[in-house]
CSV table of C-alpha atoms and ligand atoms in Angstrom, one decimal:
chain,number,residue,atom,x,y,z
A,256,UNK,CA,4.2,22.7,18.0
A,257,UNK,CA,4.6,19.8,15.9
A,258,UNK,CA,7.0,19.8,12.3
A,259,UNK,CA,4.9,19.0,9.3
A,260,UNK,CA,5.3,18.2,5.7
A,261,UNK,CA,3.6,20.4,3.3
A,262,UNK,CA,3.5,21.7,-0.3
A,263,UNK,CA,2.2,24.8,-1.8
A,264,UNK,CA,2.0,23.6,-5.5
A,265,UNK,CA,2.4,20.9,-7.0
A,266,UNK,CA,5.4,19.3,-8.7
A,267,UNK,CA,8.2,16.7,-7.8
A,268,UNK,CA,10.2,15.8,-4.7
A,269,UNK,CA,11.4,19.8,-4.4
A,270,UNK,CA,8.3,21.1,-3.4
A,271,UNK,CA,8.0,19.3,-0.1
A,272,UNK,CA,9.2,21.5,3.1
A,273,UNK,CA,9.2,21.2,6.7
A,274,UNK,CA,7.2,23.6,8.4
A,275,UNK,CA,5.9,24.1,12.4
A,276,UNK,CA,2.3,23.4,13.0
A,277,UNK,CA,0.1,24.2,16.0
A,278,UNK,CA,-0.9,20.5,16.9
A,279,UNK,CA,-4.9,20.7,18.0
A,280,UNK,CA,-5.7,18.7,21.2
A,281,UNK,CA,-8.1,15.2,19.9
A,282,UNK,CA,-11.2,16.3,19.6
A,283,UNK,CA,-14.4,13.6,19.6
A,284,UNK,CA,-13.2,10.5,17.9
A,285,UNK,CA,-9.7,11.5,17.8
A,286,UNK,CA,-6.7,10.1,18.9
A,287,UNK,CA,-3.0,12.1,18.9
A,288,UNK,CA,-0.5,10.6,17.9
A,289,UNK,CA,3.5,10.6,18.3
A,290,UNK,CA,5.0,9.5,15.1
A,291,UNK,CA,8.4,7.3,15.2
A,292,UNK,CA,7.9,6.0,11.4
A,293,UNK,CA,6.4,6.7,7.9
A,294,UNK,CA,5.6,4.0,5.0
A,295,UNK,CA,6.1,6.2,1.4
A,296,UNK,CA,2.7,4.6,-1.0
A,297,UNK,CA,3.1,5.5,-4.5
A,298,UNK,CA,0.1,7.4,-4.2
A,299,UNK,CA,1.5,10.0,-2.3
A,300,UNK,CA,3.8,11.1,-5.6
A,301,UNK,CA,0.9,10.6,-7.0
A,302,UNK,CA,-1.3,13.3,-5.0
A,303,UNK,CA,2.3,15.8,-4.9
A,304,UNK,CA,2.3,15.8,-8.7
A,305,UNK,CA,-1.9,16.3,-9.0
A,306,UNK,CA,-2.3,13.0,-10.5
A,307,UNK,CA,-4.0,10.9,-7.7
A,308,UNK,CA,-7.9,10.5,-8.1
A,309,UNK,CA,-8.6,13.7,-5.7
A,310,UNK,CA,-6.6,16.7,-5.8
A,311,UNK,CA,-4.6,18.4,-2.9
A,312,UNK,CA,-6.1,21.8,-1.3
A,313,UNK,CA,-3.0,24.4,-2.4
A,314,UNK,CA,-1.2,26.4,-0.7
A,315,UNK,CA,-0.2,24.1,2.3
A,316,UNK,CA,-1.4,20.8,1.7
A,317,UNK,CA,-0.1,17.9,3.9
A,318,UNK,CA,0.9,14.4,2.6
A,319,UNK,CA,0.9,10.8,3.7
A,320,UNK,CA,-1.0,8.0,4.8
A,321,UNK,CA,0.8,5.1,6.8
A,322,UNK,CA,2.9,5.8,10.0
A,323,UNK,CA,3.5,3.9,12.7
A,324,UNK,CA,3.9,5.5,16.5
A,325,UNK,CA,2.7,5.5,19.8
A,326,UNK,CA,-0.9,7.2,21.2
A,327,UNK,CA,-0.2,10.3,23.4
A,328,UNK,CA,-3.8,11.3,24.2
A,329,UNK,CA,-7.1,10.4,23.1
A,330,UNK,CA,-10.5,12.1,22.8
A,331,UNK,CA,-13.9,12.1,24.0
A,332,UNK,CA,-15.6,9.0,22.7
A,333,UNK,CA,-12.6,6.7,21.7
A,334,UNK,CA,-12.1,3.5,23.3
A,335,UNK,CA,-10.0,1.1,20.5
A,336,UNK,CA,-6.9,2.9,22.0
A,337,UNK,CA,-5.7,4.5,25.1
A,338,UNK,CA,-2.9,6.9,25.5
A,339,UNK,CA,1.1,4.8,25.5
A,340,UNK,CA,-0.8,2.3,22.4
A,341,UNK,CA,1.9,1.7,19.8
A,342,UNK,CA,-0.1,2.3,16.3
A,343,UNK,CA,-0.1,2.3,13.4
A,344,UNK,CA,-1.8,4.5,11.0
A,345,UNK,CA,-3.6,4.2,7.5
A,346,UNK,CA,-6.4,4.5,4.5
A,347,UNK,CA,-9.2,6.7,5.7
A,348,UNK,CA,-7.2,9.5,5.8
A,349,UNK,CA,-7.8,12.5,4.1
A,350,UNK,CA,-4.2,14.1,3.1
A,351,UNK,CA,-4.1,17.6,2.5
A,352,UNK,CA,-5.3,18.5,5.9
A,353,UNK,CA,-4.1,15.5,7.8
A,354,UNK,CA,-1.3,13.5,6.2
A,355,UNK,CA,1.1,11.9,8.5
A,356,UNK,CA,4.4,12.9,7.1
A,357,UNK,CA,5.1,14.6,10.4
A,358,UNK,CA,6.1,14.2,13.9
A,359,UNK,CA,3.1,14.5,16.0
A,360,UNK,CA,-0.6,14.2,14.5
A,361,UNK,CA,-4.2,14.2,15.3
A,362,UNK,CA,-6.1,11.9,13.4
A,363,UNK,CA,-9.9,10.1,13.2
A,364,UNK,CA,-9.8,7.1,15.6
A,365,UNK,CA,-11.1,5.2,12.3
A,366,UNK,CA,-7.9,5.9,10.3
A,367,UNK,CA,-5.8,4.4,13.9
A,368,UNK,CA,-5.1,0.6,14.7
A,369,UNK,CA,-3.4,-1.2,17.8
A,370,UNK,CA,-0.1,-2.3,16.3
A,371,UNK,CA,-0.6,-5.9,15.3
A,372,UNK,CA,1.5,-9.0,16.0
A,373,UNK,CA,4.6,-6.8,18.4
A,374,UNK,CA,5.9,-5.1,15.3
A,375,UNK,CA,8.9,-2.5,15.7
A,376,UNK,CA,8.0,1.3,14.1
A,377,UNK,CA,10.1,0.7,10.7
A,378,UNK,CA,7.7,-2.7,10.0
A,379,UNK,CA,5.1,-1.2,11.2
A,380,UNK,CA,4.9,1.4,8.6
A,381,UNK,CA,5.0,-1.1,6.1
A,382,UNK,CA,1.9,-3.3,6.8
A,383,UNK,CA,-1.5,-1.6,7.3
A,384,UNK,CA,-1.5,-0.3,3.2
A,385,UNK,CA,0.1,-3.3,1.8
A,386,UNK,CA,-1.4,-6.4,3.5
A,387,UNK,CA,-4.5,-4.9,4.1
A,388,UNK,CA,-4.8,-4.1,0.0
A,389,UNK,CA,-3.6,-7.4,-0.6
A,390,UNK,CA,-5.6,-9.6,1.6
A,391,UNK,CA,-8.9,-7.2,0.9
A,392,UNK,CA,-8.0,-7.7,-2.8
A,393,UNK,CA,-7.0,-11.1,-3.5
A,394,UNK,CA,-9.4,-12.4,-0.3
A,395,UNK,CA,-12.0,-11.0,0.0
A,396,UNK,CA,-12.9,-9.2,-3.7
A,397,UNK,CA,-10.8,-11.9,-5.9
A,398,UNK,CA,-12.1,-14.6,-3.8
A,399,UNK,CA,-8.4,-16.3,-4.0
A,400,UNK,CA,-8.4,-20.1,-2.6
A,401,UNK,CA,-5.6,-22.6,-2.1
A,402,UNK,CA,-4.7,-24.3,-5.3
A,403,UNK,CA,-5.3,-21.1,-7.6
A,404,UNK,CA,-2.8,-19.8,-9.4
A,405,UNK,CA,-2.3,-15.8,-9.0
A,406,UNK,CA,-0.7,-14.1,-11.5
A,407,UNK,CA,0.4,-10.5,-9.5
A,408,UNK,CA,2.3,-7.8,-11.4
A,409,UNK,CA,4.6,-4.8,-10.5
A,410,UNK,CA,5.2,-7.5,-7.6
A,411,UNK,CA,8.2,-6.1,-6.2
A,412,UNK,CA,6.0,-3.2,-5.1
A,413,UNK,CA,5.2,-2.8,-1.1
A,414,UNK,CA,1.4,-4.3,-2.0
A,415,UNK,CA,2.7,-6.3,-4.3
A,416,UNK,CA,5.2,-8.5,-2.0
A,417,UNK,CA,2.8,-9.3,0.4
A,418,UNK,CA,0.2,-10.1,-2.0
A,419,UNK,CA,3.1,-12.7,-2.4
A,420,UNK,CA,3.2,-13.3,1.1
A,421,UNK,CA,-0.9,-13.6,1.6
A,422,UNK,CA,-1.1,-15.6,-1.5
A,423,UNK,CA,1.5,-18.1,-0.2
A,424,UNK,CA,0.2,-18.3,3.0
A,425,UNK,CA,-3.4,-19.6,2.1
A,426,UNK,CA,-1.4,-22.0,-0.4
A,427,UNK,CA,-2.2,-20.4,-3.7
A,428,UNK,CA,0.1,-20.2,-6.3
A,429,UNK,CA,2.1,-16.7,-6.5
A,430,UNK,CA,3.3,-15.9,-10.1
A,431,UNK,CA,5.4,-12.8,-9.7
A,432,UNK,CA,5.4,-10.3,-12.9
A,433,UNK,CA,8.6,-7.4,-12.5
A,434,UNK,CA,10.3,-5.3,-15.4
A,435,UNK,CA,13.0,-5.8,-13.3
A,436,UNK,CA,15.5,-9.1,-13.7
A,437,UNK,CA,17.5,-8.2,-10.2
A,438,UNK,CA,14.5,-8.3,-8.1
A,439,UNK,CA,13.6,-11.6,-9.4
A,440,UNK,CA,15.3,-13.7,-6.2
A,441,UNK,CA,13.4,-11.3,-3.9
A,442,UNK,CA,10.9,-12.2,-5.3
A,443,UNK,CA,11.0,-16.0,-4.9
A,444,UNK,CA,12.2,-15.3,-1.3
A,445,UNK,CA,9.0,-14.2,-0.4
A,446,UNK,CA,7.0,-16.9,-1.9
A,447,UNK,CA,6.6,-16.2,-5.6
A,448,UNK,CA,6.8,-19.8,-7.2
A,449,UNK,CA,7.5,-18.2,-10.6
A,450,UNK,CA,8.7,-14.9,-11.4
A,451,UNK,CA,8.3,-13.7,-15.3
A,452,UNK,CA,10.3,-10.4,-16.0
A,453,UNK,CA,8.1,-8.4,-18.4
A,454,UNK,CA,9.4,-7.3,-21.5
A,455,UNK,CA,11.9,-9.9,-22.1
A,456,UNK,CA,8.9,-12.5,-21.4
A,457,UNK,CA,5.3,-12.7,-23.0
A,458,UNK,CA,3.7,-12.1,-19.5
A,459,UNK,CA,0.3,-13.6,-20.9
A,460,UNK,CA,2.1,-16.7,-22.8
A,461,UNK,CA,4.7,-17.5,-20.0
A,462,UNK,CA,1.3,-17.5,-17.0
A,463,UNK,CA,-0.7,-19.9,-19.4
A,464,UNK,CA,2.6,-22.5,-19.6
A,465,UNK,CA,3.1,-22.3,-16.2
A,466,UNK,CA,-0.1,-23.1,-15.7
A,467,UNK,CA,-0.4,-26.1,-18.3
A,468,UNK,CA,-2.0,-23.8,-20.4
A,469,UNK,CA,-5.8,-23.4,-18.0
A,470,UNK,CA,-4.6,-20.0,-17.1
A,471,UNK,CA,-4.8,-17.9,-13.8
A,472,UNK,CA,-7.5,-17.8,-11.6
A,473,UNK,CA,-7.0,-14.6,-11.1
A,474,UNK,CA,-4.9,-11.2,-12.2
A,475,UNK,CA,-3.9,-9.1,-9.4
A,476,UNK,CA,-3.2,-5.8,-11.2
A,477,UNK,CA,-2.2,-1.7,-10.4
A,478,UNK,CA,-1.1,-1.0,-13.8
A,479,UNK,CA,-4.5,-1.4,-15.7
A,480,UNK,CA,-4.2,1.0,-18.7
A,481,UNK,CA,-4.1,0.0,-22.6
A,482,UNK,CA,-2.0,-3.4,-21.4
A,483,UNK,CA,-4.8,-4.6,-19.6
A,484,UNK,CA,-6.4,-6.3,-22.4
A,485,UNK,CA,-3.4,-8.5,-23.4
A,486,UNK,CA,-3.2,-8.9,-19.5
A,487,UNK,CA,-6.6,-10.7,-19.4
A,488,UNK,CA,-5.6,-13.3,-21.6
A,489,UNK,CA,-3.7,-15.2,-18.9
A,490,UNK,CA,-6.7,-15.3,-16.9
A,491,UNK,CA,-8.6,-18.6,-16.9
A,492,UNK,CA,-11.8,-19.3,-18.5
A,493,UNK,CA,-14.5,-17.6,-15.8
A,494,UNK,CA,-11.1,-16.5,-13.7
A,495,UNK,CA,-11.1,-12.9,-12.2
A,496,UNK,CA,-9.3,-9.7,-12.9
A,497,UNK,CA,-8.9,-7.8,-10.0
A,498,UNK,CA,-7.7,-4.1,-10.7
A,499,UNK,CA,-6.5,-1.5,-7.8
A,500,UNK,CA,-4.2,0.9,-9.2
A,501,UNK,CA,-3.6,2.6,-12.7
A,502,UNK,CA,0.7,3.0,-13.0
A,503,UNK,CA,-0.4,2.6,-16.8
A,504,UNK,CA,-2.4,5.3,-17.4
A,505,UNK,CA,-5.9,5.9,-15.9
A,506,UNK,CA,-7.7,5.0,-19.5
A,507,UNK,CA,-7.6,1.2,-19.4
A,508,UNK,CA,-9.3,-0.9,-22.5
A,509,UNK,CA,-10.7,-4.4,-21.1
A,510,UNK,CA,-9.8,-7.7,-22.0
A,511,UNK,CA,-12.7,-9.5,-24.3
A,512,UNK,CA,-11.6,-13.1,-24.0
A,513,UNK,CA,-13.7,-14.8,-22.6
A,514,UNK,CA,-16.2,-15.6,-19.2
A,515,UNK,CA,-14.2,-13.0,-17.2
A,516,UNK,CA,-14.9,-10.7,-14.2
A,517,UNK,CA,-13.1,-7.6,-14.0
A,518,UNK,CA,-13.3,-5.5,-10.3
A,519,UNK,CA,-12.0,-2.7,-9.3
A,520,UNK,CA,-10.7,-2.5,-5.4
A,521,UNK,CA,-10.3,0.5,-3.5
A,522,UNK,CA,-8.7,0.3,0.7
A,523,UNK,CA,-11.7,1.9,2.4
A,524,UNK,CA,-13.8,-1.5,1.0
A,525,UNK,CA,-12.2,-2.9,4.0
A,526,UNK,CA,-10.6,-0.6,6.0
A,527,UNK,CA,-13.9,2.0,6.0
A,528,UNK,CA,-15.7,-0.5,8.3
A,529,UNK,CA,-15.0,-1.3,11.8
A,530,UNK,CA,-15.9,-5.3,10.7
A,531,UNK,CA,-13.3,-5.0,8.0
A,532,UNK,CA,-10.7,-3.5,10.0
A,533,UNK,CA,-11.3,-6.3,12.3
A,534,UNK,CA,-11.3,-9.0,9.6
A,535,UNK,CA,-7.7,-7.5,8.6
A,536,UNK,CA,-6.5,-6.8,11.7
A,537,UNK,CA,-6.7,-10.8,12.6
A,538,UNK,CA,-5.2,-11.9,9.4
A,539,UNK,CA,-2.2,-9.7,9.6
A,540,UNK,CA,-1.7,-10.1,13.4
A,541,UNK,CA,-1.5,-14.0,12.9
A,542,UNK,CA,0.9,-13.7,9.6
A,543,UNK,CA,3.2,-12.0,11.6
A,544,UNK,CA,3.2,-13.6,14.7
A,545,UNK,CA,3.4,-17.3,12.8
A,546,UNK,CA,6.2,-15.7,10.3
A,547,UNK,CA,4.0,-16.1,7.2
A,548,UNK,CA,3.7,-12.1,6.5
A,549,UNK,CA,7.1,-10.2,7.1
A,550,UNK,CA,6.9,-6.4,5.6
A,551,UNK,CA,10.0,-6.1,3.6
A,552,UNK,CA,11.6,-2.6,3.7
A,553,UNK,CA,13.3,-1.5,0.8
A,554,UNK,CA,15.3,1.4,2.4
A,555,UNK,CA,15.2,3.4,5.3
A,556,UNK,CA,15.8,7.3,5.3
A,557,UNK,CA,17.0,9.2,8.9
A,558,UNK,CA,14.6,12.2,10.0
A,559,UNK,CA,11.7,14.0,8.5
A,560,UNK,CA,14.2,16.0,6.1
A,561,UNK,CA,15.1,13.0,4.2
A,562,UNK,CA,11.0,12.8,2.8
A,563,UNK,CA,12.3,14.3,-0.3
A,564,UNK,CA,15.4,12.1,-1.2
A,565,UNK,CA,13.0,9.0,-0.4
A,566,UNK,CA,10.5,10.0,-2.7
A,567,UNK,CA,12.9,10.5,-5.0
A,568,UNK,CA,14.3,7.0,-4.7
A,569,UNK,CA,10.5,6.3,-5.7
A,570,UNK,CA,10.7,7.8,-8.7
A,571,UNK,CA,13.5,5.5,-9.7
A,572,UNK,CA,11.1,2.7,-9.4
A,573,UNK,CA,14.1,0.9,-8.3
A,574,UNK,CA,13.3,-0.1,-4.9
A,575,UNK,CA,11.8,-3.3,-3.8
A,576,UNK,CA,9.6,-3.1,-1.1
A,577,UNK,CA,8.5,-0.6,1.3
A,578,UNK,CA,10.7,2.8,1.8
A,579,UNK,CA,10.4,4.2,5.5
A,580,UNK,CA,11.4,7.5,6.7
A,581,UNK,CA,12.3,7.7,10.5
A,582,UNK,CA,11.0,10.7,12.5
B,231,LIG,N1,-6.5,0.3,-4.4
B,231,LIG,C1,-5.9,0.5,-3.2
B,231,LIG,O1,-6.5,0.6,-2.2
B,231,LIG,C2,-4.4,0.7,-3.2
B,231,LIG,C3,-3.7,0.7,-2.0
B,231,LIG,C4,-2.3,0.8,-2.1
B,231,LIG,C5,-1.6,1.0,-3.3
B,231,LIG,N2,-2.4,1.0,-4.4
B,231,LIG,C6,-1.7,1.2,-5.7
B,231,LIG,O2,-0.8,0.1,-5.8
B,231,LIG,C7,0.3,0.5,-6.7
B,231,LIG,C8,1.6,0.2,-6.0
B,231,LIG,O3,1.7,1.0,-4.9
B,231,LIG,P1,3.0,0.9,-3.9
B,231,LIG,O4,3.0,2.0,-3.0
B,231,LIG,O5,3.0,-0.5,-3.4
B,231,LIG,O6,4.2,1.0,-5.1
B,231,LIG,P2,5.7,1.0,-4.9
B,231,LIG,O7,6.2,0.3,-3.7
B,231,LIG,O8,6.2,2.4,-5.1
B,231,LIG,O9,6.2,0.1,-6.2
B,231,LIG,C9,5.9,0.4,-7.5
B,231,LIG,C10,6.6,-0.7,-8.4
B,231,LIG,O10,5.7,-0.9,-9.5
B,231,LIG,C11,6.5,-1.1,-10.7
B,231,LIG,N3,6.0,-0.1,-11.6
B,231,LIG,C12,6.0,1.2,-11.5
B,231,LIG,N4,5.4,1.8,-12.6
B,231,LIG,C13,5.1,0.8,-13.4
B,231,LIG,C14,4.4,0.8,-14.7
B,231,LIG,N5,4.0,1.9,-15.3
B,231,LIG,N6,4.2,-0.4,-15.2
B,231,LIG,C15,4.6,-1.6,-14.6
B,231,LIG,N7,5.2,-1.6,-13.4
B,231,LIG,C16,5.4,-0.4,-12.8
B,231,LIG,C17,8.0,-0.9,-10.4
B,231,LIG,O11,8.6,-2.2,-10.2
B,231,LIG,P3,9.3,-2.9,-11.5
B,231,LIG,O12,9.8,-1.8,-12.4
B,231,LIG,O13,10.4,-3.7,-10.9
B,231,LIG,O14,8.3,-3.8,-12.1
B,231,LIG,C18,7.9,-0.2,-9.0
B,231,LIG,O15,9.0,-0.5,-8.2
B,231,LIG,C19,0.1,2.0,-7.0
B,231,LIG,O16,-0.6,2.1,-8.2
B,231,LIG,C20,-0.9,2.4,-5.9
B,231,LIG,O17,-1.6,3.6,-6.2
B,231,LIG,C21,-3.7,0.9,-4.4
């Protein structure tokens, strides 16, 4: 039997309970998998309180995305990993009937990578959603290049830091955007070469100083809704808004300025295909290994009964970083 997270309604941190599950042997394409650690997204409140872009099957759903652990059997068909692997797990997933808040799992082979550059569990379950979001968004869809400035907000988030991290480490300019003054010197730990704290700052006025006025190349943005607008004003003249998650509110109005793209990016661009995974896979395996991309956990909670206390710690927004539960 294996011990799985599930819900029967939806609802806050109180409606997730441990239950035993009859763990299926991999089937065709799948791989099983033992799991030693699990990355909280955001979007996993989102999908416990109904307010993710697809809703959970009730009663019984199952939660989770990212995990990291070790192969205990694969099935017919699968040759990326073989039994003893250390993995890690990620996008692709689809959560209500196999999320990976649990301790054993059975999971497409297309939702499983090789753990890249030697990294321990807790890491682990820190870097296949965030770098992978930030390098497929700033990389490949923003088109980011050394030189540009990036203006990245609610950067103290797991994506956000290493879009930090990624954008530092092709030699772009990281401006850091946080409502939150104490995370400001994490924030320039990890590369950020100015942080604005929103509110207190005109995030669109500070970016275009800092930039002597030009603007940012591009806007690195999961908050969309009605801000989004003033938001596109620190964007340079034919610069690009790239948009991947909607903490404001999923109605967003869109900036008018001027010659501006504005593109939505979504995980399975990239991890969907093998070539993609591949593409990410390199990048993230030689920023850790050189010491350019370091996941920085925010917290880590002690056994699968902790899942709700570290989802409410979430809630608090006042976490920096990724939050891990141990299994
Ligand atoms: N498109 C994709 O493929 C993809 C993949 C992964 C994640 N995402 C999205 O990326 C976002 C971040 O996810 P995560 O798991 O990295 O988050 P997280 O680690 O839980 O961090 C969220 C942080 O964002 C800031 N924040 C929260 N609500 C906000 C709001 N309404 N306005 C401004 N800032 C807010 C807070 O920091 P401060 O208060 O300090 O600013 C908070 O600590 C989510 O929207 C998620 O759905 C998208």
């Amino acid at each position: 039997m294996a011990r799985v997270v599930r819900f029967d309604e939806l609802g806050g941190p109180e409606v997730l309970k441990i239950e035993d599950w009859r763990l299926p042997a991999p089937g065709p394409g799948e791989v099983a998998v033992r799991v030693e650690a699990i990355g909280l997204n955001r979007a996993e409140a989102l999908f416990r309180a109904g307010t993710y872009y697809y809703q959970p099957t009730l009663p019984g759903s199952r939660l989770g995305y990212e995990a990291a652990g070790s192969v205990t059997a694969v099935g017919p068909g699968v040759t990326e990993v073989a039994a003893g692997d250390p993995v890690l797990t990620g996008p692709g997933i689809e959560m209500s009937a196999q999320g990976v808040y649990a301790d054993r799992i059975v999971l497409p082979a297309t939702s499983v990578l090789r753990r890249p550059g030697g990294l321990d569990p807790v890491r682990g379950a820190a870097a296949w959603m965030t770098y992978s979001t930030a390098y497929g968004g700033l990389l490949e869809t923003g088109g980011l290049r050394p030189g540009d400035h990036v203006l990245i907000t609610a950067a103290s988030s797991g994506v956000g830091l290493a879009a930090v991290q990624v954008a530092a480490r092709i030699g772009a300019i990281p401006i850091a955007v946080t409502r939150s003054p104490g995370k400001a010197a994490l924030l320039r730990a990890n590369g950020a070469a100015e942080v604005i704290v929103d509110g207190p700052a005109d995030v669109p006025e500070t970016a275009r100083k800092v930039t002597g006025g030009s603007g940012v190349a591009l806007i690195f943005d999961p908050i969309g809704g009605p801000g989004l607008a003033a938001l596109g004003t620190a964007a340079a003249e034919n610069g690009t808004v790239v948009v991947y998650g909607w903490l404001g509110g999923a109605a967003m109005t869109l900036p008018l300025n001027w010659p501006l793209t504005v593109r939505g990016y979504a995980n399975p661009q990239l991890s969907g295909t093998p070539d993609g995974r591949r593409r990410m896979w390199h990048f993230l395996d030689a920023g850790v290994r050189d010491g350019s991309l370091r996941p920085v956990v925010a917290e880590v909670f002690e056994g699968l009964e902790r899942v709700g206390d570290a989802h409410r710690l979430m809630e608090t927004n006042g976490h920096a970083g990724k939050i891990v539960v141990t299994v």
